PDB file of C-alpha atoms and ligand atoms in Angstrom:
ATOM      1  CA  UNK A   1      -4.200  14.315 -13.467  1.00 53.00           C
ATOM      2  CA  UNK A   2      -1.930  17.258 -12.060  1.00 74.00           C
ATOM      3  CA  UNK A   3      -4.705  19.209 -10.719  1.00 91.00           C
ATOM      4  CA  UNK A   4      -5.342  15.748  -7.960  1.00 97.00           C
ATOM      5  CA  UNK A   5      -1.473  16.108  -7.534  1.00 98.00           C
ATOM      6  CA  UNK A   6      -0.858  18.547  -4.403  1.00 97.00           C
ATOM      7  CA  UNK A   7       2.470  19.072  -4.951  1.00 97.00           C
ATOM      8  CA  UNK A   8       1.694  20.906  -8.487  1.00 97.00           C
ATOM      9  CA  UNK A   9      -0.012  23.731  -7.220  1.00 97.00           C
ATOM     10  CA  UNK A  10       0.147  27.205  -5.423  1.00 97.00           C
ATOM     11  CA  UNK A  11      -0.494  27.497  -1.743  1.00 97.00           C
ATOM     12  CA  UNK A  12      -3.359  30.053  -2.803  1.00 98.00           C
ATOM     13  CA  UNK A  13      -4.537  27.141  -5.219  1.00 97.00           C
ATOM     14  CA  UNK A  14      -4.333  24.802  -2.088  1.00 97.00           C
ATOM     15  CA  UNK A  15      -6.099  27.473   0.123  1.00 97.00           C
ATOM     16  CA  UNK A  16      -8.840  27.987  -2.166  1.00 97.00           C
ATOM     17  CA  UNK A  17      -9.869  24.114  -2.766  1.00 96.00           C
ATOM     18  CA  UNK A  18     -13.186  22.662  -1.280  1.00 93.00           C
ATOM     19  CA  UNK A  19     -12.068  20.841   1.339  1.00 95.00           C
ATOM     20  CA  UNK A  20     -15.517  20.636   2.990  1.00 95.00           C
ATOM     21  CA  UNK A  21     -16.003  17.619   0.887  1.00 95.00           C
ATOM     22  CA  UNK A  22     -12.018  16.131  -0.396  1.00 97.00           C
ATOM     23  CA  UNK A  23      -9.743  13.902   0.907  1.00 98.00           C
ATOM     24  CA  UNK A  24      -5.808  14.372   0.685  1.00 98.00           C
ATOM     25  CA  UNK A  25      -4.144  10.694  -0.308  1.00 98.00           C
ATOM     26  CA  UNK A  26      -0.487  10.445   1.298  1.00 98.00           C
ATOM     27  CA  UNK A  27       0.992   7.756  -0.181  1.00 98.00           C
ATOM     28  CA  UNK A  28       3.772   4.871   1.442  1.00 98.00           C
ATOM     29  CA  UNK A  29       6.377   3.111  -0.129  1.00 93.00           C
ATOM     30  CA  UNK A  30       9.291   0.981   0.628  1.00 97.00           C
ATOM     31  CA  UNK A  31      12.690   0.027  -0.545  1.00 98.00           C
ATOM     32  CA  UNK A  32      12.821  -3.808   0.450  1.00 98.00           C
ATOM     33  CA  UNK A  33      14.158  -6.607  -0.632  1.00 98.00           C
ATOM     34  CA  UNK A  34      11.562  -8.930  -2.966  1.00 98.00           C
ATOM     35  CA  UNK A  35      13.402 -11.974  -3.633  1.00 98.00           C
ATOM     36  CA  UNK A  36      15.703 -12.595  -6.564  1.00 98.00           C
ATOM     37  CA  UNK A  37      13.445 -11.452  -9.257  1.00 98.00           C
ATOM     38  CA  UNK A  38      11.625  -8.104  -8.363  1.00 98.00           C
ATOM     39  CA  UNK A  39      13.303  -4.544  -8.183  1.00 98.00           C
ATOM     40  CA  UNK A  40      13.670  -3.392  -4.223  1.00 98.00           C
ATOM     41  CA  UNK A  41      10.813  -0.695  -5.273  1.00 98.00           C
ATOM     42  CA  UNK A  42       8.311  -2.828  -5.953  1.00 98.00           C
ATOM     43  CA  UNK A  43       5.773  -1.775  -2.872  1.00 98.00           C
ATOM     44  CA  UNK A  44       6.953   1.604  -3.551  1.00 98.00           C
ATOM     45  CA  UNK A  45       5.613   1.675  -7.337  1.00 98.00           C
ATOM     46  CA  UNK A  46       2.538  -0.303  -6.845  1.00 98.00           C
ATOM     47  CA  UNK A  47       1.444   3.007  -4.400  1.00 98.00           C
ATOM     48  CA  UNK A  48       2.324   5.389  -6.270  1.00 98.00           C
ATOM     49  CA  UNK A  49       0.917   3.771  -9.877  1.00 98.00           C
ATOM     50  CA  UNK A  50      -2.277   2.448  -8.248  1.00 98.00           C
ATOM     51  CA  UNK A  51      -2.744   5.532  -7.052  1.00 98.00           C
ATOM     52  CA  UNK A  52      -2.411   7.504 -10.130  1.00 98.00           C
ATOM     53  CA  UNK A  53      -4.609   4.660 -11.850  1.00 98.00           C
ATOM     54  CA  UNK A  54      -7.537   5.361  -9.578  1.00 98.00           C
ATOM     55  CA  UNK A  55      -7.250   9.341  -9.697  1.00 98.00           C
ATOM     56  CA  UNK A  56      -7.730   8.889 -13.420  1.00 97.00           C
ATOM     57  CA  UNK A  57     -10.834   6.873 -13.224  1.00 97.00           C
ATOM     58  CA  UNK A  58     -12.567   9.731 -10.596  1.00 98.00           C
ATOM     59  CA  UNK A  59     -15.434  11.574 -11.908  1.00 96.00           C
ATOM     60  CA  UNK A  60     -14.150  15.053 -12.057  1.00 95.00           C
ATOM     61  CA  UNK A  61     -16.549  16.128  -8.999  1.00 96.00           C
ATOM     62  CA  UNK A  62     -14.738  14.006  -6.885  1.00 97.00           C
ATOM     63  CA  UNK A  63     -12.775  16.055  -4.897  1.00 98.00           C
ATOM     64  CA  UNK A  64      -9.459  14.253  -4.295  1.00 98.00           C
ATOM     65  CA  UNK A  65      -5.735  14.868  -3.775  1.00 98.00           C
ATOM     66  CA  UNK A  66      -2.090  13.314  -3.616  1.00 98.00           C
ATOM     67  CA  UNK A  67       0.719  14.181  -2.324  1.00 98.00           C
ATOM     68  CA  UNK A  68       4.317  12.397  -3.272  1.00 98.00           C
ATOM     69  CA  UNK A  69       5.070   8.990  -1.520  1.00 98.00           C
ATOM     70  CA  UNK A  70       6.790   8.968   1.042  1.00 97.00           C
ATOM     71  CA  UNK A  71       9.444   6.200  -0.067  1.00 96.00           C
ATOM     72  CA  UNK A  72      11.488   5.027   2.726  1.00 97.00           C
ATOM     73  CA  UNK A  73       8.881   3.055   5.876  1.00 97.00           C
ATOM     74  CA  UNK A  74       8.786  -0.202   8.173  1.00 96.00           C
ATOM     75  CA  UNK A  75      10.447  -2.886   6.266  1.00 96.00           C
ATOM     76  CA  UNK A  76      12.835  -3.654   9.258  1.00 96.00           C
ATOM     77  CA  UNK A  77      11.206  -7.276   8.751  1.00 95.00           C
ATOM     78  CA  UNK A  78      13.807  -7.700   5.586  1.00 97.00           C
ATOM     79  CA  UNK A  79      16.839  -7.022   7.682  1.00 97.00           C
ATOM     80  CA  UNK A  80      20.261  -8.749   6.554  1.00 96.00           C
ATOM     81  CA  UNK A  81      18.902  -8.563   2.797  1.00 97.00           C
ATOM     82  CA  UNK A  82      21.310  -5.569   0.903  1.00 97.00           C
ATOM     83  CA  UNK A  83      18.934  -2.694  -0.516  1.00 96.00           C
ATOM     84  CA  UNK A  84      16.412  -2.864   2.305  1.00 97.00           C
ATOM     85  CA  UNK A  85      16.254   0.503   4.171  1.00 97.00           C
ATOM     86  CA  UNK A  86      13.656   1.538   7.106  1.00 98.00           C
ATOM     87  CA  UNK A  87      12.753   4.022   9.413  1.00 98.00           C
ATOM     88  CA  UNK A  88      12.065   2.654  13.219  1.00 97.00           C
ATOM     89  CA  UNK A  89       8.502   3.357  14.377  1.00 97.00           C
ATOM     90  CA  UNK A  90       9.268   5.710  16.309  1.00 98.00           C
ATOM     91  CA  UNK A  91      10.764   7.992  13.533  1.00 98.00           C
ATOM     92  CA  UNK A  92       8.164   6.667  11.218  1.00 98.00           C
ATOM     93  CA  UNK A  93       5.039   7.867  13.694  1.00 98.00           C
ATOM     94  CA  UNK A  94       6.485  10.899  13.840  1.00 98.00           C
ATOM     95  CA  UNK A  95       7.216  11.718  10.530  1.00 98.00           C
ATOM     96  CA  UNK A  96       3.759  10.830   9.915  1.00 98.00           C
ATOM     97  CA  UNK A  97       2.660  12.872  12.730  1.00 98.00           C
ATOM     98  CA  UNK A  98       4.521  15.908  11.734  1.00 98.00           C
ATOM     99  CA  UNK A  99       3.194  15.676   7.885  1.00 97.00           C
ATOM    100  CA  UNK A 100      -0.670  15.063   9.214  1.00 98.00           C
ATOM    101  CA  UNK A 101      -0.738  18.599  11.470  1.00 98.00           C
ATOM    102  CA  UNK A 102       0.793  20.171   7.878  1.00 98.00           C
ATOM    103  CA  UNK A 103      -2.335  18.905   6.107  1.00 98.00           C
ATOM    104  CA  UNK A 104      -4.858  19.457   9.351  1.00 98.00           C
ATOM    105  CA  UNK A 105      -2.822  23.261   9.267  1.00 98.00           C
ATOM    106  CA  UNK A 106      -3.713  23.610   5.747  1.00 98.00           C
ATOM    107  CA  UNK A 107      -7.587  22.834   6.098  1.00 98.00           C
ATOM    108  CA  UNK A 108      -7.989  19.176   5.013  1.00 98.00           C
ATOM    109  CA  UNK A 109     -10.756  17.283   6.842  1.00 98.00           C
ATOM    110  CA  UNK A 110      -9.944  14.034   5.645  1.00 98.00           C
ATOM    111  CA  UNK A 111      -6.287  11.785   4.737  1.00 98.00           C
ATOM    112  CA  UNK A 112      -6.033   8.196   3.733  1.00 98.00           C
ATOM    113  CA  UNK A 113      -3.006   6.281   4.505  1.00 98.00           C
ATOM    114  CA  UNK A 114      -2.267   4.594   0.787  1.00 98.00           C
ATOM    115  CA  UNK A 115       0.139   1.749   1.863  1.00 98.00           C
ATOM    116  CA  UNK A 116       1.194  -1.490  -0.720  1.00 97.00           C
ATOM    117  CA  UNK A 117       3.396  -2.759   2.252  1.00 96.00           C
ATOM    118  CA  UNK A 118       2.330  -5.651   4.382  1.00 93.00           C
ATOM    119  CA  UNK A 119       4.801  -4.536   7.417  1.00 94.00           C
ATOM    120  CA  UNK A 120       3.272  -1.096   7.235  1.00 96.00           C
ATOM    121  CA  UNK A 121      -0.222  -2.277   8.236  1.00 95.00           C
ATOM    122  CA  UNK A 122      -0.003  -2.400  11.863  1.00 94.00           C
ATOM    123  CA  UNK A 123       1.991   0.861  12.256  1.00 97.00           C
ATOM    124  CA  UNK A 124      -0.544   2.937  10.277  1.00 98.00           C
ATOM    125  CA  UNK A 125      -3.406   1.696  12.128  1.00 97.00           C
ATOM    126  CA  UNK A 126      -2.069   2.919  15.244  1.00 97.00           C
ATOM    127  CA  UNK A 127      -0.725   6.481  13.737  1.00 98.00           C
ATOM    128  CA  UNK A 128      -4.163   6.403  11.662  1.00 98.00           C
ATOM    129  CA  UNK A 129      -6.143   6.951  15.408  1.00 98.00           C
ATOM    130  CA  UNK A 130      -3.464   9.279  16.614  1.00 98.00           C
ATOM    131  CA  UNK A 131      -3.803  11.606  14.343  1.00 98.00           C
ATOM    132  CA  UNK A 132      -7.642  11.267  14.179  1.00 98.00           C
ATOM    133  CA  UNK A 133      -7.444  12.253  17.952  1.00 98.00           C
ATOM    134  CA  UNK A 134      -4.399  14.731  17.615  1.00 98.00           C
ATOM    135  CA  UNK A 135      -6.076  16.608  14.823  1.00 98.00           C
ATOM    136  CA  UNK A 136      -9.795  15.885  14.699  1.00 97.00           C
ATOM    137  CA  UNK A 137      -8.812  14.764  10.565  1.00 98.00           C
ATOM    138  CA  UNK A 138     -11.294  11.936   9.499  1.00 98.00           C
ATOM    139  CA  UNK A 139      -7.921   9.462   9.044  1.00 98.00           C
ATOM    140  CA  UNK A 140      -8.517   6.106   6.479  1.00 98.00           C
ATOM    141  CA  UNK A 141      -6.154   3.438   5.550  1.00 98.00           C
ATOM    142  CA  UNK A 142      -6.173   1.687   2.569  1.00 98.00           C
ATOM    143  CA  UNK A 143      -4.321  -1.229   1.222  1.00 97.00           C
ATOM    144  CA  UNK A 144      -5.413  -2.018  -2.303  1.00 97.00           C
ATOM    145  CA  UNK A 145      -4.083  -5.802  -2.677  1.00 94.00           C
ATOM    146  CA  UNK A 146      -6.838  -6.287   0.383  1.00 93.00           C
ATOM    147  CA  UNK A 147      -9.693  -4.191  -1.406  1.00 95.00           C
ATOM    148  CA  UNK A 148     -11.242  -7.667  -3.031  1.00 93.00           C
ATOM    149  CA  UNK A 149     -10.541 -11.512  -3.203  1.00 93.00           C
ATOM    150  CA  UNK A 150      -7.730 -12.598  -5.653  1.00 94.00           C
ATOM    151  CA  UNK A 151      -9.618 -13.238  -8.474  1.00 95.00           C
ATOM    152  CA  UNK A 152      -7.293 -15.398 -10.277  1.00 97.00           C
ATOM    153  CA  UNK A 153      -6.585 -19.258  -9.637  1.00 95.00           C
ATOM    154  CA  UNK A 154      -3.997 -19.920  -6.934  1.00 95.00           C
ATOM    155  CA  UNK A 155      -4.131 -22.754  -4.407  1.00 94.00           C
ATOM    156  CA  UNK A 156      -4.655 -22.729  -0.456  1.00 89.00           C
ATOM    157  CA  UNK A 157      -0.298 -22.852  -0.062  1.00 89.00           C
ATOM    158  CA  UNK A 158      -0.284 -19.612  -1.970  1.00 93.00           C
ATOM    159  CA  UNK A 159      -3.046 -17.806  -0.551  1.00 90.00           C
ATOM    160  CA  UNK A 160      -1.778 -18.480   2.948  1.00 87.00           C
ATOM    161  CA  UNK A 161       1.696 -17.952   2.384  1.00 90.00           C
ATOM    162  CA  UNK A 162       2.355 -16.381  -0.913  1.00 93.00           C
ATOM    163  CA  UNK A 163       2.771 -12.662   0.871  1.00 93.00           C
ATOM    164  CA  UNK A 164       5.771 -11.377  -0.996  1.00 96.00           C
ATOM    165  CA  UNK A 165       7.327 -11.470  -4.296  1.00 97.00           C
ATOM    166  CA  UNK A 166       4.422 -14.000  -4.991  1.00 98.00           C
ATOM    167  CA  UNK A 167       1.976 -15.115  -8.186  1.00 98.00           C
ATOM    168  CA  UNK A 168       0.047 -11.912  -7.327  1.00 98.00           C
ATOM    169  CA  UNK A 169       2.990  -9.502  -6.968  1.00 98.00           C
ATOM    170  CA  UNK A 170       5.141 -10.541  -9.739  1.00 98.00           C
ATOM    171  CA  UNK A 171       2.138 -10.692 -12.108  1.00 98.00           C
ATOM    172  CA  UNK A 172       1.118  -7.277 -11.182  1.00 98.00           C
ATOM    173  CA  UNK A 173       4.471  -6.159 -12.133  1.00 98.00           C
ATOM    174  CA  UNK A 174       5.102  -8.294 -15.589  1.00 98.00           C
ATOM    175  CA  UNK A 175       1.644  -6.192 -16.498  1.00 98.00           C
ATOM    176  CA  UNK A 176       2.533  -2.828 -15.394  1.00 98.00           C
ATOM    177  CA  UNK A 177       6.291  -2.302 -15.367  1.00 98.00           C
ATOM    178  CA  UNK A 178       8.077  -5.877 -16.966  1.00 98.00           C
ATOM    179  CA  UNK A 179      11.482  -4.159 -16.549  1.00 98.00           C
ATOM    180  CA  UNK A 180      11.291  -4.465 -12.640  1.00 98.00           C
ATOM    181  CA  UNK A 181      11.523  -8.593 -13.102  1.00 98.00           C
ATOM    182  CA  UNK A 182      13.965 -10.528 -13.671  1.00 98.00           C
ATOM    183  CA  UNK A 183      12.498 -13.666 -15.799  1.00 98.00           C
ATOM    184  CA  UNK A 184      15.202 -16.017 -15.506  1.00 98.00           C
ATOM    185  CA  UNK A 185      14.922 -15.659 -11.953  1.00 98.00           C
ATOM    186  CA  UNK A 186      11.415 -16.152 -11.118  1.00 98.00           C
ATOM    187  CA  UNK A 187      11.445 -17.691  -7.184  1.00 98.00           C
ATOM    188  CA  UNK A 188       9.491 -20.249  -5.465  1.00 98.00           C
ATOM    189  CA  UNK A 189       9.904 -20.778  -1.476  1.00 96.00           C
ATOM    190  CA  UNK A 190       7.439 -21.419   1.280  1.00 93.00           C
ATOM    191  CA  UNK A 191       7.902 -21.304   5.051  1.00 87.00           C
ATOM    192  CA  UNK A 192       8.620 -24.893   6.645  1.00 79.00           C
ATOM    193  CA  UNK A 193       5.736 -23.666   8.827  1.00 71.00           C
ATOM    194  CA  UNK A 194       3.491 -26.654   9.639  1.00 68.00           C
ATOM    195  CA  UNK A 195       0.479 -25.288  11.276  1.00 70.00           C
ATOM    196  CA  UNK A 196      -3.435 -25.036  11.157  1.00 71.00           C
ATOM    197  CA  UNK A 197      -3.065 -22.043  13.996  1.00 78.00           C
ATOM    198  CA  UNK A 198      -0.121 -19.929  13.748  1.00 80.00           C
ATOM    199  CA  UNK A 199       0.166 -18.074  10.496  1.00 81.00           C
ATOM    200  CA  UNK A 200       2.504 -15.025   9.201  1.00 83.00           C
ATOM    201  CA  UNK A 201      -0.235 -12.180   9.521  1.00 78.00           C
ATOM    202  CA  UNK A 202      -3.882 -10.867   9.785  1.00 75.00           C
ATOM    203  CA  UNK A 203      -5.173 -14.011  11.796  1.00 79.00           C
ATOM    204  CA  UNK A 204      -5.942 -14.305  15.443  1.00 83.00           C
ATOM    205  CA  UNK A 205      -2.552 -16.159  16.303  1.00 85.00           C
ATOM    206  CA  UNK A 206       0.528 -14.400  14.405  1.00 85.00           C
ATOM    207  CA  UNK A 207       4.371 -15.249  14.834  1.00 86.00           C
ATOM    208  CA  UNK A 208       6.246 -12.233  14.986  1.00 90.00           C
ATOM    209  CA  UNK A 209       9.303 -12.910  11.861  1.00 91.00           C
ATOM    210  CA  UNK A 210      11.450 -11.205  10.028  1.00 94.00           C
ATOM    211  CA  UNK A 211      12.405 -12.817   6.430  1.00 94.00           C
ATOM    212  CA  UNK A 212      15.884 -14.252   7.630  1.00 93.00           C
ATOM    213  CA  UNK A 213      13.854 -16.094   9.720  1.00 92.00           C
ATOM    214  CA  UNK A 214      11.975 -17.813   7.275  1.00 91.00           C
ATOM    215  CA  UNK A 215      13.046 -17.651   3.621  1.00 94.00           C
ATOM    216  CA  UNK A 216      16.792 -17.786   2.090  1.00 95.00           C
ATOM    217  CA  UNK A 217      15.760 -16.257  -0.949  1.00 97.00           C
ATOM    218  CA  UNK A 218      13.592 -13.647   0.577  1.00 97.00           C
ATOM    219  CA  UNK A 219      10.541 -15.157  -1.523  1.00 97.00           C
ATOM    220  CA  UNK A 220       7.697 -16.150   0.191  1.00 96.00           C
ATOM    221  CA  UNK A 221       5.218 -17.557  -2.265  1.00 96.00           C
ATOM    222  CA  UNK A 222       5.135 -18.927  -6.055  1.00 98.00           C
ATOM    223  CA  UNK A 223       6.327 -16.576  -8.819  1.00 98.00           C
ATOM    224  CA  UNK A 224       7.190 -19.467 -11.502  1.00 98.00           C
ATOM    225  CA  UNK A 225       3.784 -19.351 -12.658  1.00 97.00           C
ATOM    226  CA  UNK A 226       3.202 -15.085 -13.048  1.00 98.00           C
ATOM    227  CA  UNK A 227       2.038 -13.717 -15.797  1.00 98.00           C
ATOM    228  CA  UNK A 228       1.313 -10.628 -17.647  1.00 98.00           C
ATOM    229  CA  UNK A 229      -2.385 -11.575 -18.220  1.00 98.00           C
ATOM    230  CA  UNK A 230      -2.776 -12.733 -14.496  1.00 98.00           C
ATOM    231  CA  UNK A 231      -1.591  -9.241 -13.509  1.00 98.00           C
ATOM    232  CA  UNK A 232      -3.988  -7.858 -15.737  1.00 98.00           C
ATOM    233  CA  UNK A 233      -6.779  -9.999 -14.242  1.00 98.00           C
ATOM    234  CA  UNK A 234      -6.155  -8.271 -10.662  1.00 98.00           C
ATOM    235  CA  UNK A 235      -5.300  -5.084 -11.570  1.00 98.00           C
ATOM    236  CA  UNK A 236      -8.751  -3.578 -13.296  1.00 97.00           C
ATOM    237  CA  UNK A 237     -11.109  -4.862 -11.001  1.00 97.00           C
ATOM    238  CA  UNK A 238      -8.633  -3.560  -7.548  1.00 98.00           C
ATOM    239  CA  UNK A 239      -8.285  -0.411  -9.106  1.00 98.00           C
ATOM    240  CA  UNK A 240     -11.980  -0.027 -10.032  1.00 98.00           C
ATOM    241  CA  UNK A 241     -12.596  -0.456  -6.152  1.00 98.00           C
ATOM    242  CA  UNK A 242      -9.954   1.551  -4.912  1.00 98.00           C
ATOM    243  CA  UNK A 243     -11.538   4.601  -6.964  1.00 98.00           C
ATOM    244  CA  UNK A 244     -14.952   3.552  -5.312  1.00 98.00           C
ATOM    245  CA  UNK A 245     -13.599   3.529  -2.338  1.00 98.00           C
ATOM    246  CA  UNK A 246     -11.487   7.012  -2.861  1.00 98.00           C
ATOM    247  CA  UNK A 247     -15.043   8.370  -4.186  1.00 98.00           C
ATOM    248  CA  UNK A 248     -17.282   7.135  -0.747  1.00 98.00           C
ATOM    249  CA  UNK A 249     -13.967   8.662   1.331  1.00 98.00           C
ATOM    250  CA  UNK A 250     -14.111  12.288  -0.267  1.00 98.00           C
ATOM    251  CA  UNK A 251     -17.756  12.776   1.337  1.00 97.00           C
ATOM    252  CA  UNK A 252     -17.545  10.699   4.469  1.00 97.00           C
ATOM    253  CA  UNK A 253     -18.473  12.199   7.772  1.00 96.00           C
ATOM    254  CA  UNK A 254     -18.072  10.515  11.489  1.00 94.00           C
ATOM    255  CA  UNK A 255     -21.547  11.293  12.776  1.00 86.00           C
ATOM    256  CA  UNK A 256     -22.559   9.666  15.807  1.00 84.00           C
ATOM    257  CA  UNK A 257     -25.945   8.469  16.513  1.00 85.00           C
ATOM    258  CA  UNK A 258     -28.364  11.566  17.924  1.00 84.00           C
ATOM    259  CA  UNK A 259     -30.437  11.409  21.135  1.00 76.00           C
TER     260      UNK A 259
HETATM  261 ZN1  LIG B 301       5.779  -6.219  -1.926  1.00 73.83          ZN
END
């Protein structure tokens, strides 16, 4: 595992890698507020572990990197909930701006955005093209909960609304790291949000919210019914494609059409 993990080697180790084919993986995390039963780290831990899950499963050829997350992002959504801490976008775009023409400076062709935050998504699209234009970096995003269907049973409430400190979060967490839950205060609460057109994100018609908006507890989904085993359920096969996707990355090239 260390030799993926940037931050563990010499700058004449760095200079020497291949980085004709290899792909540097900055991770994002946040400190926000996920309900009454989940540790404000939660997005920060599912980057960083999923990540090191998927470096171990890379055939050795693979030619991939990390560097340390970056912990603090956009969670100004969770304002007016103690323990939730953000940069603006403007300081976040150029942090990430400033840490991209380090890695272009360096000799990496390629950098994937590693995000486990939902109010990161639209931000690091946006910085994701920048610094493909600024730098000439092939620039990826990648947000793992997305990378397949939820394979476990939930129903249509849920899977609309069940965004944060939900069935699929808190299971994920009872499997990988218990001591981030509280049990006795597993959460239910769902947005009084009657429509078939609006929803909360990635449709055509979003309401801009913040969580004060929406949810007294901060929950927005079911956690009553997580488990352990559910966790389990998601986690191998999401982790199986985030390595395949890691492993397609490391060799990509932007070649347009000839002629
Ligand atoms: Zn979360």
């Amino acid at each position: 595992m260390s030799k993926r993990d940037l931050a563990k080697l010499t700058w004449m180790e760095i200079r020497d890698l291949p980085k004709d084919d290899g792909v540097v993986v900055v991770p994002f995390g946040s400190l926000e507020q996920h309900g009454p039963h989940m540790s404000i780290d939660t997005d920060l831990y599912f980057a960083d572990r999923f990540l090191d899950l998927a470096l171990e499963k890379l055939p050795e050829e693979v030619a991939c990197w990390r560097l340390p997350i970056l912990p603090v992002s956009r969670s100004v959504e969770h304002v007016g909930f103690p323990g939730s801490l953000w940069l603006t976008s403007e300081t976040l775009l150029k942090v990430i701006e400033e840490m991209t023409a380090g890695l272009a400076a360096s000799g990496f062709r390629r950098v994937v955005f590693l995000n486990c935050h939902g109010g990161n998504l639209a931000i690091l699209e946006v910085a994701a093209r920048d610094v493909r234009i600024r730098t000439g970096m092939m620039v990826f995003t990648v947000f793992p909960p997305a990378l397949m269907p939820d394979p476990v049973e939930i129903d249509d409430r849920e899977r609309v609304y069940g965004i944060h400190a939900n069935d699929w979060e808190t299971s994920v967490m009872l499997a990988l790291s218990p001591e981030r839950v509280r049990k006795d205060l597993l959460d239910v609460s769902y947005p009084s949000f009657q429509s078939d057109t609006l929803r909360l994100e990635q449709s055509a018609a979003n309401v801009a919210w913040t969580s004060r908006d929406l949810s007294k507890t901060g929950t927005f989904g079911d956690a009553r019914g997580a488990t352990a085993e559910r966790g389990w359920q998601r986690i191998g096969p999401m982790i199986d494609r985030l390595a395949g996707a890691l492993t397609e990355i490391s060799t990509f090239e932007l070649s347009p059409p000839q002629g």
